[in-house]
Coordinates of C-alpha atoms in Angstrom, one line a residue:
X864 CA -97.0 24.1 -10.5
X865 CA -95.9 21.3 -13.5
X866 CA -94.4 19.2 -10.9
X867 CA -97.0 19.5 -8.4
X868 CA -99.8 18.9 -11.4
X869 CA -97.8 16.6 -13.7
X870 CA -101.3 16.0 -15.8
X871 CA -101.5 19.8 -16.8
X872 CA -98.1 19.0 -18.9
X873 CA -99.6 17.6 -21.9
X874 CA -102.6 20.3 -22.5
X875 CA -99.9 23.2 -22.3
X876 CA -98.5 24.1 -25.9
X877 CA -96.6 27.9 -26.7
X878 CA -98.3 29.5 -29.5
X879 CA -101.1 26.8 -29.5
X880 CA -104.1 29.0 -30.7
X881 CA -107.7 27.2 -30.9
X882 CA -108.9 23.3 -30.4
X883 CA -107.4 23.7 -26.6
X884 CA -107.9 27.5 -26.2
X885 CA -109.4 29.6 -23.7
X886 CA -107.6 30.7 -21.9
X887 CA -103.8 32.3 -21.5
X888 CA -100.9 33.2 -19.6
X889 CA -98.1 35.5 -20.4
X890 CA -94.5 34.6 -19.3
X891 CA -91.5 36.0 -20.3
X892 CA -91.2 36.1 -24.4
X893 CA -93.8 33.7 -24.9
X894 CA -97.5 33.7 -24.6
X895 CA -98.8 30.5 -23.5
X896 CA -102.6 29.0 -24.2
X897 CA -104.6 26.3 -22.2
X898 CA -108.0 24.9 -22.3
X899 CA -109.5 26.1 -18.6
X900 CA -111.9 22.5 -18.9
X901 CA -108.6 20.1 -19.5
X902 CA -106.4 22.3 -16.8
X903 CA -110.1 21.3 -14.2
X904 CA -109.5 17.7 -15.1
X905 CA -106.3 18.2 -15.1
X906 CA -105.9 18.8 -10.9
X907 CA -108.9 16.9 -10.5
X908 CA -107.0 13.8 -11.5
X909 CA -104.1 14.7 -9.6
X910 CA -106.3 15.3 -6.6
X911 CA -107.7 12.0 -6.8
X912 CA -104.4 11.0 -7.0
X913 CA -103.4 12.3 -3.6
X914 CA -106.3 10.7 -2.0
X915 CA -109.0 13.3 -2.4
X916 CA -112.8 12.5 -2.9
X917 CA -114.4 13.8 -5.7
X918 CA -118.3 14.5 -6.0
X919 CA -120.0 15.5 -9.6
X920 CA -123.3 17.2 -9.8
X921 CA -123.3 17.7 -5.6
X922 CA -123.7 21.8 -5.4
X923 CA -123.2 22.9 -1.8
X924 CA -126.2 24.8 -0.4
X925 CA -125.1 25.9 3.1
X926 CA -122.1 25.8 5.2
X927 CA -122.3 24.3 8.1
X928 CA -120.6 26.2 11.6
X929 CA -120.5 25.6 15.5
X930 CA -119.0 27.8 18.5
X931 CA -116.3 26.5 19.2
X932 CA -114.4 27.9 22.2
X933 CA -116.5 31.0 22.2
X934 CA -115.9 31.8 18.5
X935 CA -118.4 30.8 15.4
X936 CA -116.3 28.2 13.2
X937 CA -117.1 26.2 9.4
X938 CA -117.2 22.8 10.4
X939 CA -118.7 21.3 6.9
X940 CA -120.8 22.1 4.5
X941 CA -124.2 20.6 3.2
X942 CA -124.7 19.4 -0.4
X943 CA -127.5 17.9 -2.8
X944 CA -127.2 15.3 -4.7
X945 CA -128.3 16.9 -8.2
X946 CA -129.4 13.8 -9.9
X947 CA -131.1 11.9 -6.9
X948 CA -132.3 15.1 -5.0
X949 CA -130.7 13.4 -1.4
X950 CA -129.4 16.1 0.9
X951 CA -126.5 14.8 2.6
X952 CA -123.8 17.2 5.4
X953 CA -120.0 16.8 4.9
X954 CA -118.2 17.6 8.1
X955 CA -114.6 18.8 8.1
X956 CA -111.5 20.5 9.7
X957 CA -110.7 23.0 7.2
X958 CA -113.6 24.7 4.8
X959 CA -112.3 26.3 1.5
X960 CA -114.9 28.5 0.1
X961 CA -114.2 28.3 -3.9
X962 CA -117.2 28.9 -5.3
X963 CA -116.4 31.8 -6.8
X964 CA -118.9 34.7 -8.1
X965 CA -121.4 32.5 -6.1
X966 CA -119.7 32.9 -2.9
X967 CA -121.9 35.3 -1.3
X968 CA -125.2 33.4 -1.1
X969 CA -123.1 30.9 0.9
X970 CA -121.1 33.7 3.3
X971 CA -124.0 35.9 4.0
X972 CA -126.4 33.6 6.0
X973 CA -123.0 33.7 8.2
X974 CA -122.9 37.2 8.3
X975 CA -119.9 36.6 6.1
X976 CA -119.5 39.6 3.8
X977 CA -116.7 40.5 1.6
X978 CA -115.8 42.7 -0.8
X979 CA -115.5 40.3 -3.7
X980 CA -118.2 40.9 -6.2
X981 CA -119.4 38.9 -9.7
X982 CA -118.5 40.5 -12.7
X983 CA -120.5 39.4 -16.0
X984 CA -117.7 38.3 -18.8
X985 CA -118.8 38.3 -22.6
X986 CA -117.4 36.4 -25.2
X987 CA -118.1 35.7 -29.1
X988 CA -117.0 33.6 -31.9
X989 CA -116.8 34.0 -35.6
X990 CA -117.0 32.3 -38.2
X991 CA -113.7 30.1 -39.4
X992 CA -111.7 32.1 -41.0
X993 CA -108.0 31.2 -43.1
X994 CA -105.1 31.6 -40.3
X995 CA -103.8 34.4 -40.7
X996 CA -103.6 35.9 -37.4
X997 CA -100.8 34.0 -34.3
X998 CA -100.8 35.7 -31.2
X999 CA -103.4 36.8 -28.8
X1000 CA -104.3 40.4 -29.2
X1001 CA -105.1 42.5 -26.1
X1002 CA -105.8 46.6 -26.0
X1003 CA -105.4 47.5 -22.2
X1004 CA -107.6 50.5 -22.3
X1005 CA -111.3 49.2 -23.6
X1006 CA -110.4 46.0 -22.1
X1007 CA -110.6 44.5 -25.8
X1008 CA -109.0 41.0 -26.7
X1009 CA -109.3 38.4 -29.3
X1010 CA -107.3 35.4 -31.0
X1011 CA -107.4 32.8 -33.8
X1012 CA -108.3 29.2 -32.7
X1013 CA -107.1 26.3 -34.9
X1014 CA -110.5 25.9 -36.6
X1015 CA -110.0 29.8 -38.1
X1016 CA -112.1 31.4 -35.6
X1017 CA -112.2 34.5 -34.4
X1018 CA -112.6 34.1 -30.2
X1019 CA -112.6 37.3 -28.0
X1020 CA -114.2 39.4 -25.4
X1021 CA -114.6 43.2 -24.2
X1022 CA -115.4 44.8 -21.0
X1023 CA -118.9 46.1 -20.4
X1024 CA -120.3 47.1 -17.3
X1025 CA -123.3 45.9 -16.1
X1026 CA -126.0 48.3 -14.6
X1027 CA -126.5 45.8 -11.5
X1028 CA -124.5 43.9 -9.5
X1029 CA -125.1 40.0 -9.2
X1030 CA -124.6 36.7 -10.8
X1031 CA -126.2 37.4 -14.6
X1032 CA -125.5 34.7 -17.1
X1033 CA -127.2 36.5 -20.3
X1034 CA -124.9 37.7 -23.1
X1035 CA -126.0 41.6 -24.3
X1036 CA -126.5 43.1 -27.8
X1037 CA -124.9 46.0 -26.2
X1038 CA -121.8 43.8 -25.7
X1039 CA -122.2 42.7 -29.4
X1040 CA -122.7 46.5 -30.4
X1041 CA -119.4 47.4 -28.4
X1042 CA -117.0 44.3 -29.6
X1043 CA -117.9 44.8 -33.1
X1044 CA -117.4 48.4 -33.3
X1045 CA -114.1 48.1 -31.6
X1046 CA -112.8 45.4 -33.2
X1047 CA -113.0 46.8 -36.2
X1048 CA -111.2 49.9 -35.6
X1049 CA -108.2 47.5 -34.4
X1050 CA -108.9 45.1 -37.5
X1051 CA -110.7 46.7 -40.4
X1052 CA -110.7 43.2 -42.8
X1053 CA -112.9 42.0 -39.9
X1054 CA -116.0 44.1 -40.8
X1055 CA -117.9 41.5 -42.7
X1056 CA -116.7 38.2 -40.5
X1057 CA -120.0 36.4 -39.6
X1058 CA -120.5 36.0 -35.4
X1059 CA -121.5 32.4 -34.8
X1060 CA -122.6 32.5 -31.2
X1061 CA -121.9 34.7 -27.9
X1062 CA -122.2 33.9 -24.3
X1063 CA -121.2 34.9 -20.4
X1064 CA -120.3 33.8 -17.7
X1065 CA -119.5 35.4 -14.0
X1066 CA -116.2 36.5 -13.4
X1067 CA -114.9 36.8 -9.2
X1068 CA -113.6 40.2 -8.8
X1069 CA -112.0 42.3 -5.8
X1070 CA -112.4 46.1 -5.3
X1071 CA -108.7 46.3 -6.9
X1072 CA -110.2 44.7 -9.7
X1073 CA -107.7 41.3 -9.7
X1074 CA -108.8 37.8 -9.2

């Protein structure tokens, strides 16, 4: 993947917690961090590179199919131009659905239906704190994990199920409730850290429960 994306080279760093991190990979002895924004630019750049057109701010609303020998086939897609409001249709040979936990409102008009469904992800951050803590800490069975960035704070997440399924961008007190209390019982000096702020964001998840 390096040599195919030379640009991700310089925002990959072992042990680099905070500033770049959100993100991380585990390989064989060593736990490696990236920053999910710089690895987007990152094979954007390269994309442009190879010839590819890029479009900002152009969400695709529908895609676009024909019969083609007897058989329904994506042929394009249709897009809107977010700043100047201009619809516009993009026709091509080979349609890559990568939208994610937003897939279905394009696949269902098709009567495209898989089982892939969004999964709300919740995340906090303290407070900076003194370093004091290196690697990224994970606890398999609550789904618990948190790290140290280079500013001192104190970034994690925890799974909580949501009571409906769909897109929902909201961050929960429940989630807060739940982080906090289990946090703590991994990492008692944490009790009286400060949270700063909390969001979400929609994960894409299969029945088996991997990307």
């Amino acid at each position: 993947m390096f040599s195919s994306v030379p640009f991700l080279n310089q925002y990959w760093h072992p042990y680099c917690l905070g500033g770049r991190v959100s993100g991380s990979v585990k390989g064989a002895g060593v736990d490696w961090q990236f920053d999910d924004a710089r690895l987007a630019v990152a094979l954007a750049r390269t994309a442009w590179q190879q010839g590819a057109a890029l479009l900002n701010h152009c969400p695709v609303t529908a895609l676009l199919h024909r019969r083609d020998g007897g058989v329904e086939r994506v042929c394009g897609v249709r897009a809107r131009d977010a700043v100047s409001g201009e619809e516009f249709e993009l026709q091509a040979d080979c349609v890559v659905n990568a939208t994610g936990a937003w897939s279905h409102g394009l696949n269902h008009p098709l009567g495209i239906h898989l089982p892939n469904q969004p999964h709300r992800h919740e995340i906090l951050s303290s407070e900076p704190l003194k370093p004091f803590l290196k690697p990224l800490v994970s606890v398999l069975a609550s789904g618990l994990y948190f790290s140290q960035s280079m500013r001192g704070e104190i970034v994690g997440g925890i799974t909580v199920p949501d009571a409906a399924p769909g897109v929902q961008l909201g961050s929960r007190l429940l989630f807060l409730e739940t982080i906090a209390k289990d946090l703590v019982a991994v990492m008692p000096r944490l009790a009286g850290v400060k949270v700063v702020r909390q969001w979400a964001g929609p994960y894409d998840v299969s029945p088996d429960r991997y990307p």
